[in-house]
XYZ file of C-alpha atoms in Angstrom:
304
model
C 78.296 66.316 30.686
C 80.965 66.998 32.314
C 83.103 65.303 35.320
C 83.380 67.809 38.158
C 86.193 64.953 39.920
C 88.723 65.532 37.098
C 88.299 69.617 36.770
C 91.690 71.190 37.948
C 93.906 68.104 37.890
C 97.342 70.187 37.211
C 96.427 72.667 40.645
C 95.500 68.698 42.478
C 98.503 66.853 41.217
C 100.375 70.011 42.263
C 99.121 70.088 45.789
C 100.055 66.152 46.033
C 103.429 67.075 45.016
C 103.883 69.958 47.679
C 102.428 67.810 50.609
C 104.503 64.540 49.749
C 107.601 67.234 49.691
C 106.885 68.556 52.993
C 105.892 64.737 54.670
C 109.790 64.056 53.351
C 111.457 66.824 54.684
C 109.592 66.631 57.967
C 110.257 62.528 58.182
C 113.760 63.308 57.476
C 114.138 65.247 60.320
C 115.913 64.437 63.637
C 112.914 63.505 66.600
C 114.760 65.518 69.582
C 112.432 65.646 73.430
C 112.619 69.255 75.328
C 111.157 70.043 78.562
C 109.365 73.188 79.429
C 107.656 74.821 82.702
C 103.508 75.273 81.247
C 100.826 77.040 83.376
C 98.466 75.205 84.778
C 94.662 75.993 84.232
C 91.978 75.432 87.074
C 88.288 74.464 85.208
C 85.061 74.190 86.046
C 85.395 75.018 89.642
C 81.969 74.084 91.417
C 79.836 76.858 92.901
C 80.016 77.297 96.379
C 83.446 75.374 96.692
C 86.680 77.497 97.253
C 90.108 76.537 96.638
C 92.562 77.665 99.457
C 95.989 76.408 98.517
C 98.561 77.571 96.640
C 98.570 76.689 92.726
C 101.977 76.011 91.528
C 102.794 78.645 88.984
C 104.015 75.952 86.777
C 104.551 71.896 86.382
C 106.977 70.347 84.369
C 106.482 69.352 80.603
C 108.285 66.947 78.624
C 107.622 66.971 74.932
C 108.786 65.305 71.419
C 108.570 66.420 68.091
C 110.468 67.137 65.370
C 113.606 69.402 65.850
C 112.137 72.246 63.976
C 108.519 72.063 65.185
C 110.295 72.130 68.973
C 113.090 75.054 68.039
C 109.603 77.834 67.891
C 107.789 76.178 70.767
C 107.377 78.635 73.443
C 105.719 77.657 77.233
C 102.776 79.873 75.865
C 101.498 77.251 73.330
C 100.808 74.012 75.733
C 98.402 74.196 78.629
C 97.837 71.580 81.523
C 94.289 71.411 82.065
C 92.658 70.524 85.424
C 89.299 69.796 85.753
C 87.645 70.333 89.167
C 83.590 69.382 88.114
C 82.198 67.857 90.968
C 85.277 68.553 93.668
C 83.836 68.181 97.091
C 85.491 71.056 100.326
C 88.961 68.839 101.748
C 92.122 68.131 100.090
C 92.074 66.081 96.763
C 94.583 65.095 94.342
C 94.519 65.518 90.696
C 96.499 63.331 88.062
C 98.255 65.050 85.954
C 98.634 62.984 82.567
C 100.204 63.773 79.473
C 96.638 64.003 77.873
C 95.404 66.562 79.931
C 97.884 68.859 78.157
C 96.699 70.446 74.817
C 99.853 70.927 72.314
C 100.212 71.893 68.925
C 99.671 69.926 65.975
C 102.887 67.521 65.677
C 103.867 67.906 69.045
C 103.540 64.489 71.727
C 103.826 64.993 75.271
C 105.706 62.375 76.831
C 105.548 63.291 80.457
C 104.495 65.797 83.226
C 106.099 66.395 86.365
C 104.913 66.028 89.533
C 102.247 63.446 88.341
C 99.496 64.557 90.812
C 98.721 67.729 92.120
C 97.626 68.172 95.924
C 94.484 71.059 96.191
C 93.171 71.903 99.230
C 89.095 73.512 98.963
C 86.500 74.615 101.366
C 82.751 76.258 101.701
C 81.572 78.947 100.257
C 80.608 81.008 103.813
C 79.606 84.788 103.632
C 78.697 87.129 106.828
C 78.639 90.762 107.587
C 81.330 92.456 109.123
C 82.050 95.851 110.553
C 84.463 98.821 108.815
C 87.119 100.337 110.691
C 88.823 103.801 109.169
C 92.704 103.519 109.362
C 94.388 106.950 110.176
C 98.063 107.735 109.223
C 99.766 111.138 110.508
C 99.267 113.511 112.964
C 96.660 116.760 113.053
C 98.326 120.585 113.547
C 99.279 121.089 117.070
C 96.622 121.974 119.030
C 94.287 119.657 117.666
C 93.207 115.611 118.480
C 90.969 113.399 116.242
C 87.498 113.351 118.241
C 85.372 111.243 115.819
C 85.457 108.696 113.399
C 82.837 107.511 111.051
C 82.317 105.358 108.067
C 79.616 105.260 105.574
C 78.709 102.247 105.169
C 79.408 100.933 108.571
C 79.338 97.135 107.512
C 80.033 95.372 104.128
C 78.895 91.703 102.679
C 81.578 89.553 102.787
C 81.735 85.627 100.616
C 84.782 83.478 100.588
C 86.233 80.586 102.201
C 84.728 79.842 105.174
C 88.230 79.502 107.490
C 88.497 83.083 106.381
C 85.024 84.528 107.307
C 85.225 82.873 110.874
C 88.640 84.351 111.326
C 88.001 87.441 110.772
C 85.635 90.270 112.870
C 85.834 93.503 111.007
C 88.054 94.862 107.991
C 90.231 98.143 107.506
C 89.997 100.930 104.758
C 92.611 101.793 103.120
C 94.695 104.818 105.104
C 93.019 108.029 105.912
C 95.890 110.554 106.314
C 95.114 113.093 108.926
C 98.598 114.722 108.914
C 98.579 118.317 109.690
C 94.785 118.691 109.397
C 92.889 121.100 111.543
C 89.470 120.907 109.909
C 87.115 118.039 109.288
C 88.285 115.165 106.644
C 86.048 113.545 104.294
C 87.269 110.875 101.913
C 86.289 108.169 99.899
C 88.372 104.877 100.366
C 88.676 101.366 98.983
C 88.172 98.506 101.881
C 91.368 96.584 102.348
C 90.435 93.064 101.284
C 94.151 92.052 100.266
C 95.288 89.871 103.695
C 92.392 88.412 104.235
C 91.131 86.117 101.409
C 87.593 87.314 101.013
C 85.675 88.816 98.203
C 83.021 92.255 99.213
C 79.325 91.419 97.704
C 78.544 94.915 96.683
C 80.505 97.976 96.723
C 84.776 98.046 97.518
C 84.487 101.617 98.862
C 83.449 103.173 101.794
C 83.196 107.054 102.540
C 85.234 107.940 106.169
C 84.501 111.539 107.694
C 87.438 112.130 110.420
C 86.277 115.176 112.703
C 89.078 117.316 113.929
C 89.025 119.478 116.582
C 91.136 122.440 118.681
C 92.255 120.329 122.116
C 90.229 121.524 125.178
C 90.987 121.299 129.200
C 88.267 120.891 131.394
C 88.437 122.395 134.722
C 86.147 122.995 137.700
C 87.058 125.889 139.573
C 85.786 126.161 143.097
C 84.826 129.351 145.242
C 83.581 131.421 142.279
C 81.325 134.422 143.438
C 77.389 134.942 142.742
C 76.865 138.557 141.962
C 73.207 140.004 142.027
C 72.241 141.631 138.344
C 70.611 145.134 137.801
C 68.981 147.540 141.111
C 67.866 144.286 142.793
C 68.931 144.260 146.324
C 69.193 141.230 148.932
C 70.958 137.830 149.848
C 71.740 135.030 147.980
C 72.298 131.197 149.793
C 74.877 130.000 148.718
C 76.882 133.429 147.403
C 79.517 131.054 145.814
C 79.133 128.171 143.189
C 81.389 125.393 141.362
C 82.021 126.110 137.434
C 83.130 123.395 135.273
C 84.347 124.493 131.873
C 86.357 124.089 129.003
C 88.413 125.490 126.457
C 92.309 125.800 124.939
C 94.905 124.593 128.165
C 96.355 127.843 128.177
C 93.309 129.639 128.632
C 91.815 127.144 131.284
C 94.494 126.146 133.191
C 95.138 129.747 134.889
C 91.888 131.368 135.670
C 90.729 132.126 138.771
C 87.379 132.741 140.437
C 87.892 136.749 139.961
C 88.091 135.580 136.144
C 84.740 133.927 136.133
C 81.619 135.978 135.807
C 78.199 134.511 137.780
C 75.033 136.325 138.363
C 71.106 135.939 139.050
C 68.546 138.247 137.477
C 65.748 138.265 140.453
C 62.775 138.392 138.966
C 59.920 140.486 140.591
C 58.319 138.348 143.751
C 61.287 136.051 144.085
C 61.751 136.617 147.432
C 61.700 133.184 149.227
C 62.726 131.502 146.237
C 65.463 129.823 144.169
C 66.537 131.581 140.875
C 68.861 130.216 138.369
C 72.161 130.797 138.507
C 73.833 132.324 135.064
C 77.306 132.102 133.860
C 78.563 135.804 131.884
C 79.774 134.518 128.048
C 83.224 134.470 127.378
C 85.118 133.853 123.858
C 87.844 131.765 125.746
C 86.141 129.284 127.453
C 82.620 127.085 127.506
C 80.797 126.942 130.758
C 79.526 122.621 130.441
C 78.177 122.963 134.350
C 77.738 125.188 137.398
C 76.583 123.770 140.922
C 74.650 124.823 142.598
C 72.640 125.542 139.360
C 70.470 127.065 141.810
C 70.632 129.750 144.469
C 68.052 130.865 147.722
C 67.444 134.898 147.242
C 66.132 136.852 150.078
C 65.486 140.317 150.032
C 66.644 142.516 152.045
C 64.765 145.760 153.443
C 66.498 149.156 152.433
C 67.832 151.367 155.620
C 66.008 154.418 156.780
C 67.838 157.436 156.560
């Protein structure tokens, strides 16, 4: 039968040969040190526990190895590890030892620099806060911004708990209203950058910006009641207030010749109040008229 152990022996003795070669040529090389800046990486973070510091973008790393194994290392291929299971909210330092850093094969890591590494955590809070629209420009001439709204009007918000008691409402991102005369409606992302905390739910929020022509309102006083159709008689008072609106340059110069009011007497009104009606006009909008009222009396045609 035969020996499986001894099958192959020239490819075995062959692959002795090579690795004894390559052990001699790598003993025979110069052991030189190098330093190099590694990334740190942040594991097993705890849930509910935030970290609220600033991570260094880098520590210090101080290997040894032979001089060709170090002439290809790059930053890329050794990695501080930190491990944060368990981390309670406060500030806590972390050791950081050479065997916290994972190299490659025939690489030793001397030293790392600093040696600890200060981290500040906190709570997990979360809360609901309102969403303000942000406006940039300015609408055509002629026309203001009269309403804002946003859709949702609130939004989750989770993060370090500092952070959700500091703040009381977030922004959108701008909402440019420049030379607009119509109504706006745009979908935005909620501006989340300054202030630390992460949305639960959606980042976007829809903001409809109503634009309007500007108005003037204006009461004008002294403005005549006029009897409507064949109806005959007296009216108490003959003169009424009219508060109204519309573009300043129509408004601002009318007078109470410019202002149509009337009654329509109905049939038995004598003795009684009747409304008092304001004619339609395409400049202006009538919001009020006092008295909204008005006494009629009839009066009893002259004999001829």
């Amino acid at each position: 039968m035969a020996l499986f152990p001894i099958r192959h022996v020239g490819l075995k003795v062959l692959s002795v040969a090579v690795a004894t070669l390559l052990w001699l040529v790598v003993t025979g090389e110069a052991v030189v040190e190098r330093s190099l800046r590694v990334g740190l990486e942040l594991q097993r973070t705890p849930p509910g526990i935030e970290l609220v510091s600033t991570v260094p973008d880098a520590v210090a790393v101080r290997v040894r190895g032979a001089a060709s194994r170090l002439a290809d290392l790059a930053p890329g291929d050794l990695t501080v590890v930190v491990d944060l299971e368990g981390v309670k909210a406060g500030r806590r330092l972390f050791p950081l030892a050479p065997s916290q850093v994972t190299a490659p094969f025939g690489v030793e890591v001397t030293q790392v620099a600093p040696p600890t590494l200060p981290l500040e955590f906190e709570v997990t809070a979360s809360t609901n806060l309102p969403i303000r629209a942000r406006l940039q420009g300015t609408p055509i001439e002629g026309h203001s911004v009269t309403n804002v709204s946003v859709s949702p009007s609130q939004v989750r918000v989770e993060g370090p708990e500092s952070a959700v008691r500091r703040l009381t409402e977030l922004f959108t991102e701008p909402v440019s209203v420049d030379r607009a005369g119509t109504l706006i409606r745009e979908a935005v992302t909620i501006d989340t950058s300054d202030s630390g905390l992460r949305l639960v739910g959606g980042s976007t929020a829809v903001v409809t910006v109503t634009i309007s022509a500007d108005t003037t309102v204006r009461t004008v006083t002294g403005v005549p009641v006029r009897l409507r159709g064949a109806s005959t008689g007296q009216l108490t008072p003959a003169e009424a207030s009219v508060t109204l609106s519309g573009a300043p340059e129509a408004v601002e110069h009318l007078t109470p010749a410019d202002i149509g009011l009337f009654v329509d007497v109905p049939p038995g009104a004598a003795g009684l109040d009747v409304d008092v009606q304001a004619e339609s006009s395409p400049h202006y909008v009538v919001k009020a008229i006092d008295p909204p009222r008005v006494a009629y009396r009839a009066v009893a045609a002259r004999r001829k």
